[in-house]
Amino acid sequence: MCSELEPWQKATPVLWFNRDEGIKWGRDFYFETKVVCDGRVLATLRQKLHGNWIGSSLYHSADDLDWFSDRDVHLSDSSAGVQTLFKSAYTGWYDDLVYVVHAEEVYDHLRHLATDVPDQLTLLAYNLQLLPTSIQWIDQGLRARYMGEALDGFDAIVFSEAFDDDVRGFDEAGNTGDPDSLWEHIRHMYPYRTDIVGKDEGLEQDGGVFIASRWPILHQEDLVYDESVCEASDCLSEKGVMYARIEKSLDGMSRTYHLFGSHLQADYPGDDNSHVRASQLNELRRFVDALGIPADEPVIMAGDFNVDLDSGEYPQMLDRLNAADPERAEYGFPYSLDGFTNAMADPDSEWMLDYVLVDRSHRMPRFGETAVLVLRSPAPEMMAKSAGQRRQDMHVLGNYSDHYPVFAYFDFSD
């Protein structure tokens, strides 16, 4: 029997066997499933049934490991550069066996791609889904703790939806706190950061956007969008834009980059809030223009713009910002919010909502490309727990957020 799985897809049943009928007392029954890609065996998933006087006992393993009968997470490192995590999951009756086959460092070639070249820049735009834990608990602390392991090797990161002060690691006054926060786990890689957009006030949250950089941030400013133009629960967040002027200097050479990070109005079931996003995009454009940035210096706008690539709103977004969307690399995933592969996302979502754009009225790159990266954690603790309201859904495991980050690479040399 052969089953074909799409890359990154959520857990899918591939094998079922009876545990009662025909199982003879004292007999052992063995099952083996090979995970094959391009003719290469990546992992061997193994199960053993031992017949009892009544029913059977189930054991599980992978590759050459011993047999296990507990519900702990176990890890097998294969010679093929693949990690296989597996556990027995309680269902209320007989357990399910869950296996996660994780390719190590799929995107290793992108890390430190441009860290030694001032005229080249790499960055991520990442919606973290770090909602305030007082409103909704979805393992924010756990996800933030392990997120840092996936974020090394870029010049800068534009974060959005980093709402929870404690999990984020600093408040609007810049005070740091929890030693296990996101900021404490990335500050050795990105020692410079902006403040957060907006502030907490009563029931209203800050804007959740900040920029972290490997290089000095010479200046920062933020703008909170017109709060009279918003819809639904977005009105409880001071959404806006954060600006950072970054100087990348190496061996006596330097290049100044102007980064703008933002998170725009979302749509909600039955609502089209494109009119709000249009207003916010116009505000963003006016904010850029008001700073008087020299035309020969790069201006980059990034974040969760909540505009789907396949919608009629997408070209309007580019027109309002006078921006170019770089070529999409073949190695990238097609969607930044995808319910087929990420159970933290809306199950019906197949949307490209996050972007890294270049301002056409300023210096344009010789070459630029973007790619959505499917980042997942191989940490056993990320498999041992799932998120919030979906605690029975083992398929949530390993995801850092409901969004995938967008990677961008630019060459601004002459």
mmCIF file of C-alpha atoms in Angstrom:
data_model
loop_
_atom_site.group_PDB
_atom_site.id
_atom_site.type_symbol
_atom_site.label_atom_id
_atom_site.label_comp_id
_atom_site.label_asym_id
_atom_site.label_seq_id
_atom_site.Cartn_x
_atom_site.Cartn_y
_atom_site.Cartn_z
ATOM 1 C CA MET A 1 0.000 0.000 0.000
ATOM 2 C CA CYS A 2 1.310 3.462 -0.916
ATOM 3 C CA SER A 3 0.118 6.924 0.160
ATOM 4 C CA GLU A 4 1.364 10.208 -1.270
ATOM 5 C CA LEU A 5 1.677 13.215 1.039
ATOM 6 C CA GLU A 6 2.140 16.815 -0.042
ATOM 7 C CA PRO A 7 5.107 18.693 1.449
ATOM 8 C CA TRP A 8 4.211 20.439 4.718
ATOM 9 C CA GLN A 9 0.638 19.104 4.820
ATOM 10 C CA LYS A 10 -1.069 18.483 8.138
ATOM 11 C CA ALA A 11 -1.112 15.016 9.679
ATOM 12 C CA THR A 12 -2.945 12.526 7.477
ATOM 13 C CA PRO A 13 -3.900 8.904 8.316
ATOM 14 C CA VAL A 14 -1.625 6.537 6.396
ATOM 15 C CA LEU A 15 -2.107 3.229 8.231
ATOM 16 C CA TRP A 16 -4.875 1.633 10.273
ATOM 17 C CA PHE A 17 -4.890 -1.810 11.844
ATOM 18 C CA ASN A 18 -7.229 -3.822 14.055
ATOM 19 C CA ARG A 19 -6.144 -4.439 17.650
ATOM 20 C CA ASP A 20 -8.605 -7.131 18.718
ATOM 21 C CA GLU A 21 -9.916 -9.527 16.089
ATOM 22 C CA GLY A 22 -7.450 -12.168 14.946
ATOM 23 C CA ILE A 23 -4.753 -11.051 17.378
ATOM 24 C CA LYS A 24 -3.473 -14.243 18.997
ATOM 25 C CA TRP A 25 -2.344 -14.381 22.592
ATOM 26 C CA GLY A 26 1.456 -14.245 22.927
ATOM 27 C CA ARG A 27 2.042 -13.422 19.239
ATOM 28 C CA ASP A 28 3.823 -10.301 17.984
ATOM 29 C CA PHE A 29 2.706 -8.485 14.828
ATOM 30 C CA TYR A 30 5.024 -5.976 13.160
ATOM 31 C CA PHE A 31 4.210 -3.034 10.869
ATOM 32 C CA GLU A 32 6.691 -0.896 8.988
ATOM 33 C CA THR A 33 6.120 2.234 6.872
ATOM 34 C CA LYS A 34 8.921 3.807 4.869
ATOM 35 C CA VAL A 35 8.856 7.541 4.118
ATOM 36 C CA VAL A 36 10.438 7.984 0.699
ATOM 37 C CA CYS A 37 11.281 11.159 -1.240
ATOM 38 C CA ASP A 38 12.903 11.085 -4.694
ATOM 39 C CA GLY A 39 13.770 7.423 -4.181
ATOM 40 C CA ARG A 40 15.551 8.077 -0.877
ATOM 41 C CA VAL A 41 14.273 6.600 2.395
ATOM 42 C CA LEU A 42 13.977 9.462 4.881
ATOM 43 C CA ALA A 43 12.498 7.555 7.809
ATOM 44 C CA THR A 44 11.111 4.168 8.779
ATOM 45 C CA LEU A 45 8.030 4.257 11.014
ATOM 46 C CA ARG A 46 7.594 1.075 13.068
ATOM 47 C CA GLN A 47 4.811 -0.414 15.198
ATOM 48 C CA LYS A 48 4.439 -3.688 17.097
ATOM 49 C CA LEU A 49 1.296 -5.348 18.445
ATOM 50 C CA HIS A 50 1.641 -7.936 21.188
ATOM 51 C CA GLY A 51 -1.375 -10.188 21.632
ATOM 52 C CA ASN A 52 -2.734 -10.399 25.184
ATOM 53 C CA TRP A 53 -5.348 -12.684 26.720
ATOM 54 C CA ILE A 54 -7.752 -9.798 26.108
ATOM 55 C CA GLY A 55 -6.879 -7.217 23.477
ATOM 56 C CA SER A 56 -3.314 -6.220 22.674
ATOM 57 C CA SER A 57 -0.426 -3.985 23.689
ATOM 58 C CA LEU A 58 0.884 -1.402 21.226
ATOM 59 C CA TYR A 59 4.544 -0.408 20.904
ATOM 60 C CA HIS A 60 5.986 2.217 18.578
ATOM 61 C CA SER A 61 9.375 3.250 17.249
ATOM 62 C CA ALA A 62 11.204 4.768 14.299
ATOM 63 C CA ASP A 63 14.323 3.764 12.395
ATOM 64 C CA ASP A 64 16.628 1.743 14.683
ATOM 65 C CA LEU A 65 15.377 2.916 18.074
ATOM 66 C CA ASP A 66 14.052 0.610 20.788
ATOM 67 C CA TRP A 67 10.324 0.044 21.286
ATOM 68 C CA PHE A 68 8.279 2.460 23.414
ATOM 69 C CA SER A 69 4.839 2.106 24.985
ATOM 70 C CA ASP A 70 4.503 5.474 26.765
ATOM 71 C CA ARG A 71 3.051 8.806 25.636
ATOM 72 C CA ASP A 72 6.323 10.740 25.732
ATOM 73 C CA VAL A 73 7.790 12.390 22.649
ATOM 74 C CA HIS A 74 10.698 10.455 21.169
ATOM 75 C CA LEU A 75 13.238 11.585 18.592
ATOM 76 C CA SER A 76 15.147 9.715 15.920
ATOM 77 C CA ASP A 77 17.959 11.347 13.940
ATOM 78 C CA SER A 78 18.393 9.494 10.670
ATOM 79 C CA SER A 79 21.490 9.451 8.498
ATOM 80 C CA ALA A 80 19.462 11.225 5.797
ATOM 81 C CA GLY A 81 19.547 14.546 7.687
ATOM 82 C CA VAL A 82 15.979 14.073 8.892
ATOM 83 C CA GLN A 83 14.525 14.156 12.392
ATOM 84 C CA THR A 84 11.519 11.976 13.179
ATOM 85 C CA LEU A 85 9.506 12.867 16.262
ATOM 86 C CA PHE A 86 6.818 10.461 17.384
ATOM 87 C CA LYS A 87 4.457 9.790 20.255
ATOM 88 C CA SER A 88 1.366 7.863 21.246
ATOM 89 C CA ALA A 89 -1.595 10.238 21.525
ATOM 90 C CA TYR A 90 -4.564 9.635 23.814
ATOM 91 C CA THR A 91 -7.920 9.607 21.986
ATOM 92 C CA GLY A 92 -10.304 8.315 24.666
ATOM 93 C CA TRP A 93 -10.064 4.742 23.339
ATOM 94 C CA TYR A 94 -7.077 3.183 21.600
ATOM 95 C CA ASP A 95 -4.231 5.661 21.083
ATOM 96 C CA ASP A 96 -3.236 7.141 17.747
ATOM 97 C CA LEU A 97 0.433 7.135 16.807
ATOM 98 C CA VAL A 98 1.640 10.500 15.499
ATOM 99 C CA TYR A 99 4.871 10.873 13.518
ATOM 100 C CA VAL A 100 6.458 14.142 12.401
ATOM 101 C CA VAL A 101 9.185 13.844 9.763
ATOM 102 C CA HIS A 102 11.211 17.055 9.885
ATOM 103 C CA ALA A 103 13.935 17.900 7.377
ATOM 104 C CA GLU A 104 16.778 19.685 9.148
ATOM 105 C CA GLU A 105 17.700 23.183 7.960
ATOM 106 C CA VAL A 106 15.576 23.280 4.820
ATOM 107 C CA TYR A 107 16.367 26.991 4.481
ATOM 108 C CA ASP A 108 19.968 26.894 5.680
ATOM 109 C CA HIS A 109 21.185 28.341 2.360
ATOM 110 C CA LEU A 110 19.294 31.580 3.097
ATOM 111 C CA ARG A 111 20.858 32.238 6.486
ATOM 112 C CA HIS A 112 23.764 34.698 6.558
ATOM 113 C CA LEU A 113 23.304 35.084 2.799
ATOM 114 C CA ALA A 114 24.170 38.783 2.862
ATOM 115 C CA THR A 115 25.567 39.483 6.330
ATOM 116 C CA ASP A 116 29.044 40.312 4.952
ATOM 117 C CA VAL A 117 27.907 42.595 2.109
ATOM 118 C CA PRO A 118 26.653 46.135 2.925
ATOM 119 C CA ASP A 119 24.871 46.505 -0.428
ATOM 120 C CA GLN A 120 22.816 43.355 0.118
ATOM 121 C CA LEU A 121 20.000 42.930 2.607
ATOM 122 C CA THR A 122 17.951 40.001 3.895
ATOM 123 C CA LEU A 123 14.888 40.337 6.058
ATOM 124 C CA LEU A 124 11.743 38.630 7.266
ATOM 125 C CA ALA A 125 8.209 39.915 7.675
ATOM 126 C CA TYR A 126 6.558 37.762 10.324
ATOM 127 C CA ASN A 127 3.084 37.864 11.897
ATOM 128 C CA LEU A 128 3.633 36.049 15.208
ATOM 129 C CA GLN A 129 0.040 35.559 16.442
ATOM 130 C CA LEU A 130 1.131 36.620 19.940
ATOM 131 C CA LEU A 131 -2.302 37.783 21.040
ATOM 132 C CA PRO A 132 -2.651 38.968 24.645
ATOM 133 C CA THR A 133 -2.833 35.893 26.856
ATOM 134 C CA SER A 134 -5.527 37.648 28.880
ATOM 135 C CA ILE A 135 -7.786 37.493 25.817
ATOM 136 C CA GLN A 136 -6.871 34.131 24.287
ATOM 137 C CA TRP A 137 -4.332 31.549 25.386
ATOM 138 C CA ILE A 138 -2.728 29.769 22.433
ATOM 139 C CA ASP A 139 0.652 28.720 23.844
ATOM 140 C CA GLN A 140 2.182 32.141 23.185
ATOM 141 C CA GLY A 141 4.976 31.658 25.699
ATOM 142 C CA LEU A 142 5.927 28.218 24.434
ATOM 143 C CA ARG A 143 5.956 29.329 20.805
ATOM 144 C CA ALA A 144 7.977 32.470 21.544
ATOM 145 C CA ARG A 145 10.518 30.448 23.527
ATOM 146 C CA TYR A 146 11.321 28.214 20.561
ATOM 147 C CA MET A 147 10.793 30.775 17.811
ATOM 148 C CA GLY A 148 14.259 32.226 18.232
ATOM 149 C CA GLU A 149 15.877 29.018 16.976
ATOM 150 C CA ALA A 150 14.331 29.626 13.544
ATOM 151 C CA LEU A 151 15.120 33.336 13.214
ATOM 152 C CA ASP A 152 18.909 33.474 13.064
ATOM 153 C CA GLY A 153 20.864 34.656 10.047
ATOM 154 C CA PHE A 154 18.977 37.664 8.640
ATOM 155 C CA ASP A 155 19.758 41.375 8.650
ATOM 156 C CA ALA A 156 16.435 42.524 10.085
ATOM 157 C CA ILE A 157 12.960 41.261 10.974
ATOM 158 C CA VAL A 158 9.667 43.150 10.838
ATOM 159 C CA PHE A 159 7.407 41.610 13.475
ATOM 160 C CA SER A 160 3.646 42.069 13.606
ATOM 161 C CA GLU A 161 0.919 40.847 15.969
ATOM 162 C CA ALA A 162 3.435 40.828 18.833
ATOM 163 C CA PHE A 163 0.771 42.134 21.213
ATOM 164 C CA ASP A 164 1.472 40.451 24.542
ATOM 165 C CA ASP A 165 4.014 42.548 26.476
ATOM 166 C CA ASP A 166 5.340 39.707 28.642
ATOM 167 C CA VAL A 167 5.690 37.214 25.808
ATOM 168 C CA ARG A 168 7.183 39.864 23.518
ATOM 169 C CA GLY A 169 9.639 40.788 26.246
ATOM 170 C CA PHE A 170 9.252 44.569 26.559
ATOM 171 C CA ASP A 171 6.499 47.112 27.055
ATOM 172 C CA GLU A 172 5.854 50.431 25.294
ATOM 173 C CA ALA A 173 8.228 52.162 27.720
ATOM 174 C CA GLY A 174 11.011 49.780 26.705
ATOM 175 C CA ASN A 175 11.074 47.954 30.036
ATOM 176 C CA THR A 176 12.193 44.346 29.646
ATOM 177 C CA GLY A 177 10.935 41.529 31.805
ATOM 178 C CA ASP A 178 10.456 37.800 31.285
ATOM 179 C CA PRO A 179 13.859 36.119 30.715
ATOM 180 C CA ASP A 180 12.074 33.484 28.611
ATOM 181 C CA SER A 181 10.434 36.011 26.266
ATOM 182 C CA LEU A 182 10.864 36.355 22.518
ATOM 183 C CA TRP A 183 13.148 39.372 22.884
ATOM 184 C CA GLU A 184 15.464 37.613 25.329
ATOM 185 C CA HIS A 185 15.792 34.711 22.889
ATOM 186 C CA ILE A 186 16.691 36.851 19.858
ATOM 187 C CA ARG A 187 18.580 39.843 21.266
ATOM 188 C CA HIS A 188 21.968 38.130 20.933
ATOM 189 C CA MET A 189 21.261 37.798 17.190
ATOM 190 C CA TYR A 190 19.489 41.128 16.762
ATOM 191 C CA PRO A 191 20.879 43.517 19.404
ATOM 192 C CA TYR A 192 19.032 46.545 18.011
ATOM 193 C CA ARG A 193 15.283 47.036 17.991
ATOM 194 C CA THR A 194 12.651 49.723 17.785
ATOM 195 C CA ASP A 195 9.939 50.376 20.303
ATOM 196 C CA ILE A 196 6.478 48.946 19.742
ATOM 197 C CA VAL A 197 3.930 50.878 17.679
ATOM 198 C CA GLY A 198 1.330 52.600 19.868
ATOM 199 C CA LYS A 199 0.621 51.787 23.502
ATOM 200 C CA ASP A 200 -1.717 49.882 25.793
ATOM 201 C CA GLU A 201 -4.501 52.023 27.189
ATOM 202 C CA GLY A 202 -7.457 50.509 29.011
ATOM 203 C CA LEU A 203 -8.865 47.740 26.836
ATOM 204 C CA GLU A 204 -6.901 48.989 23.847
ATOM 205 C CA GLN A 205 -3.715 47.171 22.850
ATOM 206 C CA ASP A 206 -0.571 48.564 21.299
ATOM 207 C CA GLY A 207 -0.041 48.029 17.569
ATOM 208 C CA GLY A 208 2.040 44.854 17.923
ATOM 209 C CA VAL A 209 4.653 45.942 15.339
ATOM 210 C CA PHE A 210 8.388 46.321 15.963
ATOM 211 C CA ILE A 211 11.615 45.913 13.998
ATOM 212 C CA ALA A 212 14.679 43.973 15.185
ATOM 213 C CA SER A 213 18.028 44.451 13.466
ATOM 214 C CA ARG A 214 21.500 42.969 13.354
ATOM 215 C CA TRP A 215 22.775 46.480 12.520
ATOM 216 C CA PRO A 216 22.488 49.804 14.370
ATOM 217 C CA ILE A 217 19.151 51.600 14.176
ATOM 218 C CA LEU A 218 20.036 55.280 13.799
ATOM 219 C CA HIS A 219 16.511 56.645 14.014
ATOM 220 C CA GLN A 220 12.989 55.429 14.621
ATOM 221 C CA GLU A 221 9.505 56.924 14.388
ATOM 222 C CA ASP A 222 6.041 55.480 14.504
ATOM 223 C CA LEU A 223 2.591 56.509 13.347
ATOM 224 C CA VAL A 224 -0.716 55.224 14.698
ATOM 225 C CA TYR A 225 -3.337 55.087 11.973
ATOM 226 C CA ASP A 226 -6.495 57.192 12.181
ATOM 227 C CA GLU A 227 -8.500 55.377 14.860
ATOM 228 C CA SER A 228 -11.773 56.757 13.539
ATOM 229 C CA VAL A 229 -11.261 54.553 10.462
ATOM 230 C CA CYS A 230 -11.272 50.955 11.698
ATOM 231 C CA GLU A 231 -13.649 48.025 11.959
ATOM 232 C CA ALA A 232 -14.581 45.378 14.538
ATOM 233 C CA SER A 233 -11.936 44.127 16.991
ATOM 234 C CA ASP A 234 -9.167 45.889 15.065
ATOM 235 C CA CYS A 235 -10.381 49.056 16.799
ATOM 236 C CA LEU A 236 -8.988 47.594 20.042
ATOM 237 C CA SER A 237 -5.437 47.766 18.676
ATOM 238 C CA GLU A 238 -3.434 50.902 17.893
ATOM 239 C CA LYS A 239 -2.421 49.667 14.468
ATOM 240 C CA GLY A 240 0.129 51.754 12.652
ATOM 241 C CA VAL A 241 3.582 51.792 11.097
ATOM 242 C CA MET A 242 7.088 51.671 12.574
ATOM 243 C CA TYR A 243 10.026 53.291 10.766
ATOM 244 C CA ALA A 244 13.673 52.355 11.324
ATOM 245 C CA ARG A 245 16.720 53.846 9.619
ATOM 246 C CA ILE A 246 19.377 51.141 9.657
ATOM 247 C CA GLU A 247 23.039 51.493 8.769
ATOM 248 C CA LYS A 248 24.785 48.338 7.608
ATOM 249 C CA SER A 249 28.544 48.930 7.829
ATOM 250 C CA LEU A 250 31.377 46.514 7.079
ATOM 251 C CA ASP A 251 35.069 47.097 6.397
ATOM 252 C CA GLY A 252 34.676 50.842 5.975
ATOM 253 C CA MET A 253 31.714 50.514 3.606
ATOM 254 C CA SER A 254 28.121 51.225 4.553
ATOM 255 C CA ARG A 255 24.596 51.386 3.174
ATOM 256 C CA THR A 256 21.594 53.057 4.781
ATOM 257 C CA TYR A 257 18.246 51.261 4.637
ATOM 258 C CA HIS A 258 14.850 52.668 5.518
ATOM 259 C CA LEU A 259 12.440 50.013 6.805
ATOM 260 C CA PHE A 260 8.729 50.503 7.412
ATOM 261 C CA GLY A 261 6.791 47.777 9.207
ATOM 262 C CA SER A 262 3.013 47.692 9.417
ATOM 263 C CA HIS A 263 -0.068 45.587 10.128
ATOM 264 C CA LEU A 264 -3.261 46.643 8.352
ATOM 265 C CA GLN A 265 -6.967 46.153 9.055
ATOM 266 C CA ALA A 266 -8.207 42.564 8.781
ATOM 267 C CA ASP A 267 -11.388 41.279 7.184
ATOM 268 C CA TYR A 268 -13.918 39.394 9.289
ATOM 269 C CA PRO A 269 -16.582 36.897 8.165
ATOM 270 C CA GLY A 270 -19.084 38.680 5.956
ATOM 271 C CA ASP A 271 -17.159 41.980 5.990
ATOM 272 C CA ASP A 272 -15.026 43.674 3.335
ATOM 273 C CA ASN A 273 -12.798 46.201 5.072
ATOM 274 C CA SER A 274 -10.783 47.232 2.024
ATOM 275 C CA HIS A 275 -11.870 50.859 2.551
ATOM 276 C CA VAL A 276 -10.037 50.871 5.902
ATOM 277 C CA ARG A 277 -6.902 49.387 4.376
ATOM 278 C CA ALA A 278 -7.039 51.970 1.581
ATOM 279 C CA SER A 279 -7.047 54.741 4.185
ATOM 280 C CA GLN A 280 -4.164 53.121 6.088
ATOM 281 C CA LEU A 281 -2.110 52.634 2.917
ATOM 282 C CA ASN A 282 -2.571 56.305 2.074
ATOM 283 C CA GLU A 283 -1.408 57.227 5.589
ATOM 284 C CA LEU A 284 1.626 54.965 5.206
ATOM 285 C CA ARG A 285 2.540 56.605 1.899
ATOM 286 C CA ARG A 286 2.216 60.118 3.357
ATOM 287 C CA PHE A 287 4.341 59.064 6.347
ATOM 288 C CA VAL A 288 7.137 57.879 4.030
ATOM 289 C CA ASP A 289 7.010 61.069 1.972
ATOM 290 C CA ALA A 290 7.050 63.330 5.041
ATOM 291 C CA LEU A 291 10.394 61.917 6.205
ATOM 292 C CA GLY A 292 12.226 63.376 3.209
ATOM 293 C CA ILE A 293 14.349 60.301 2.574
ATOM 294 C CA PRO A 294 16.989 60.830 -0.152
ATOM 295 C CA ALA A 295 15.933 59.275 -3.446
ATOM 296 C CA ASP A 296 19.181 57.291 -3.772
ATOM 297 C CA GLU A 297 18.556 55.326 -0.550
ATOM 298 C CA PRO A 298 16.417 52.153 -0.406
ATOM 299 C CA VAL A 299 12.964 52.256 1.176
ATOM 300 C CA ILE A 300 11.323 48.930 2.063
ATOM 301 C CA MET A 301 7.760 48.442 3.339
ATOM 302 C CA ALA A 302 6.912 45.130 4.987
ATOM 303 C CA GLY A 303 4.368 43.389 7.161
ATOM 304 C CA ASP A 304 0.939 41.814 7.231
ATOM 305 C CA PHE A 305 -1.060 44.010 4.852
ATOM 306 C CA ASN A 306 -4.134 41.722 4.892
ATOM 307 C CA VAL A 307 -4.468 42.092 1.114
ATOM 308 C CA ASP A 308 -4.689 38.823 -0.797
ATOM 309 C CA LEU A 309 -2.357 38.480 -3.763
ATOM 310 C CA ASP A 310 -5.166 37.098 -5.933
ATOM 311 C CA SER A 311 -7.610 39.919 -5.184
ATOM 312 C CA GLY A 312 -8.373 43.077 -7.138
ATOM 313 C CA GLU A 313 -7.179 44.988 -4.081
ATOM 314 C CA TYR A 314 -3.573 43.836 -4.606
ATOM 315 C CA PRO A 315 -2.709 46.072 -7.615
ATOM 316 C CA GLN A 316 -4.479 48.953 -5.871
ATOM 317 C CA MET A 317 -2.210 48.420 -2.849
ATOM 318 C CA LEU A 318 0.890 48.665 -5.028
ATOM 319 C CA ASP A 319 -0.454 51.805 -6.711
ATOM 320 C CA ARG A 320 -1.255 53.527 -3.411
ATOM 321 C CA LEU A 321 2.218 52.781 -2.062
ATOM 322 C CA ASN A 322 4.002 53.331 -5.385
ATOM 323 C CA ALA A 323 5.689 50.037 -4.558
ATOM 324 C CA ALA A 324 7.103 47.036 -6.398
ATOM 325 C CA ASP A 325 6.579 43.462 -5.241
ATOM 326 C CA PRO A 326 9.789 41.528 -6.012
ATOM 327 C CA GLU A 327 9.856 38.277 -7.928
ATOM 328 C CA ARG A 328 8.754 35.227 -5.960
ATOM 329 C CA ALA A 329 11.428 32.553 -5.650
ATOM 330 C CA GLU A 330 10.592 29.021 -6.753
ATOM 331 C CA TYR A 331 11.578 27.576 -3.371
ATOM 332 C CA GLY A 332 8.892 29.637 -1.602
ATOM 333 C CA PHE A 333 5.493 28.413 -0.455
ATOM 334 C CA PRO A 334 2.539 30.047 -2.272
ATOM 335 C CA TYR A 335 0.620 31.289 0.793
ATOM 336 C CA SER A 336 1.527 33.050 4.031
ATOM 337 C CA LEU A 337 -1.751 31.910 5.650
ATOM 338 C CA ASP A 338 -2.680 28.364 4.690
ATOM 339 C CA GLY A 339 -5.137 26.087 6.458
ATOM 340 C CA PHE A 340 -4.112 23.035 4.420
ATOM 341 C CA THR A 341 -0.665 22.904 6.023
ATOM 342 C CA ASN A 342 -1.108 24.881 9.254
ATOM 343 C CA ALA A 343 -3.851 23.949 11.712
ATOM 344 C CA MET A 344 -3.403 27.220 13.592
ATOM 345 C CA ALA A 345 -4.761 29.002 10.511
ATOM 346 C CA ASP A 346 -8.347 29.219 9.299
ATOM 347 C CA PRO A 347 -8.944 25.784 7.702
ATOM 348 C CA ASP A 348 -10.356 27.438 4.563
ATOM 349 C CA SER A 349 -7.486 29.897 4.117
ATOM 350 C CA GLU A 350 -5.185 29.894 1.103
ATOM 351 C CA TRP A 351 -4.094 33.511 1.176
ATOM 352 C CA MET A 352 -0.959 35.509 0.506
ATOM 353 C CA LEU A 353 -1.309 38.420 2.946
ATOM 354 C CA ASP A 354 2.250 39.301 4.005
ATOM 355 C CA TYR A 355 4.697 41.257 1.859
ATOM 356 C CA VAL A 356 8.105 42.860 1.560
ATOM 357 C CA LEU A 357 7.790 45.703 -0.964
ATOM 358 C CA VAL A 358 10.243 48.223 -2.433
ATOM 359 C CA ASP A 359 9.413 51.909 -2.888
ATOM 360 C CA ARG A 360 9.631 52.831 -6.589
ATOM 361 C CA SER A 361 10.380 56.474 -5.810
ATOM 362 C CA HIS A 362 13.639 55.537 -4.081
ATOM 363 C CA ARG A 363 16.634 53.376 -4.905
ATOM 364 C CA MET A 364 15.577 50.140 -6.584
ATOM 365 C CA PRO A 365 17.533 46.882 -6.241
ATOM 366 C CA ARG A 366 19.542 45.318 -9.043
ATOM 367 C CA PHE A 367 17.950 42.071 -7.937
ATOM 368 C CA GLY A 368 15.272 41.189 -5.445
ATOM 369 C CA GLU A 369 13.230 38.132 -4.535
ATOM 370 C CA THR A 370 10.816 37.061 -1.829
ATOM 371 C CA ALA A 371 9.690 33.669 -0.575
ATOM 372 C CA VAL A 372 7.263 32.392 2.031
ATOM 373 C CA LEU A 373 9.137 30.061 4.396
ATOM 374 C CA VAL A 374 7.372 27.218 6.193
ATOM 375 C CA LEU A 375 9.100 27.350 9.569
ATOM 376 C CA ARG A 376 8.361 24.641 12.114
ATOM 377 C CA SER A 377 10.002 23.583 15.337
ATOM 378 C CA PRO A 378 11.417 20.083 15.841
ATOM 379 C CA ALA A 379 11.467 20.596 19.618
ATOM 380 C CA PRO A 380 9.763 17.705 21.453
ATOM 381 C CA GLU A 381 7.961 20.156 23.751
ATOM 382 C CA MET A 382 6.358 21.790 20.707
ATOM 383 C CA MET A 383 5.029 18.375 19.746
ATOM 384 C CA ALA A 384 3.968 17.464 23.268
ATOM 385 C CA LYS A 385 1.535 20.358 23.458
ATOM 386 C CA SER A 386 -0.891 21.927 21.063
ATOM 387 C CA ALA A 387 -2.478 25.327 20.972
ATOM 388 C CA GLY A 388 -5.327 26.711 23.029
ATOM 389 C CA GLN A 389 -8.789 25.883 21.797
ATOM 390 C CA ARG A 390 -7.401 23.099 19.588
ATOM 391 C CA ARG A 391 -5.691 21.120 22.342
ATOM 392 C CA GLN A 392 -7.060 17.841 20.967
ATOM 393 C CA ASP A 393 -5.667 18.621 17.509
ATOM 394 C CA MET A 394 -2.220 17.066 17.357
ATOM 395 C CA HIS A 395 -1.721 18.615 13.924
ATOM 396 C CA VAL A 396 -1.076 22.063 15.413
ATOM 397 C CA LEU A 397 2.243 20.831 16.690
ATOM 398 C CA GLY A 398 5.477 22.451 15.599
ATOM 399 C CA ASN A 399 3.934 25.631 14.155
ATOM 400 C CA TYR A 400 5.192 28.940 15.543
ATOM 401 C CA SER A 401 2.212 30.964 14.289
ATOM 402 C CA ASP A 402 -0.824 30.805 12.028
ATOM 403 C CA HIS A 403 1.173 32.849 9.476
ATOM 404 C CA TYR A 404 4.369 31.836 7.717
ATOM 405 C CA PRO A 405 7.079 34.504 7.398
ATOM 406 C CA VAL A 406 8.064 36.165 4.133
ATOM 407 C CA PHE A 407 11.797 36.193 3.392
ATOM 408 C CA ALA A 408 13.329 38.854 1.141
ATOM 409 C CA TYR A 409 16.760 39.219 -0.429
ATOM 410 C CA PHE A 410 17.911 42.420 -2.150
ATOM 411 C CA ASP A 411 21.058 43.517 -3.961
ATOM 412 C CA PHE A 412 21.307 47.319 -4.038
ATOM 413 C CA SER A 413 24.830 47.522 -5.447
ATOM 414 C CA ASP A 414 25.628 49.907 -8.305
#
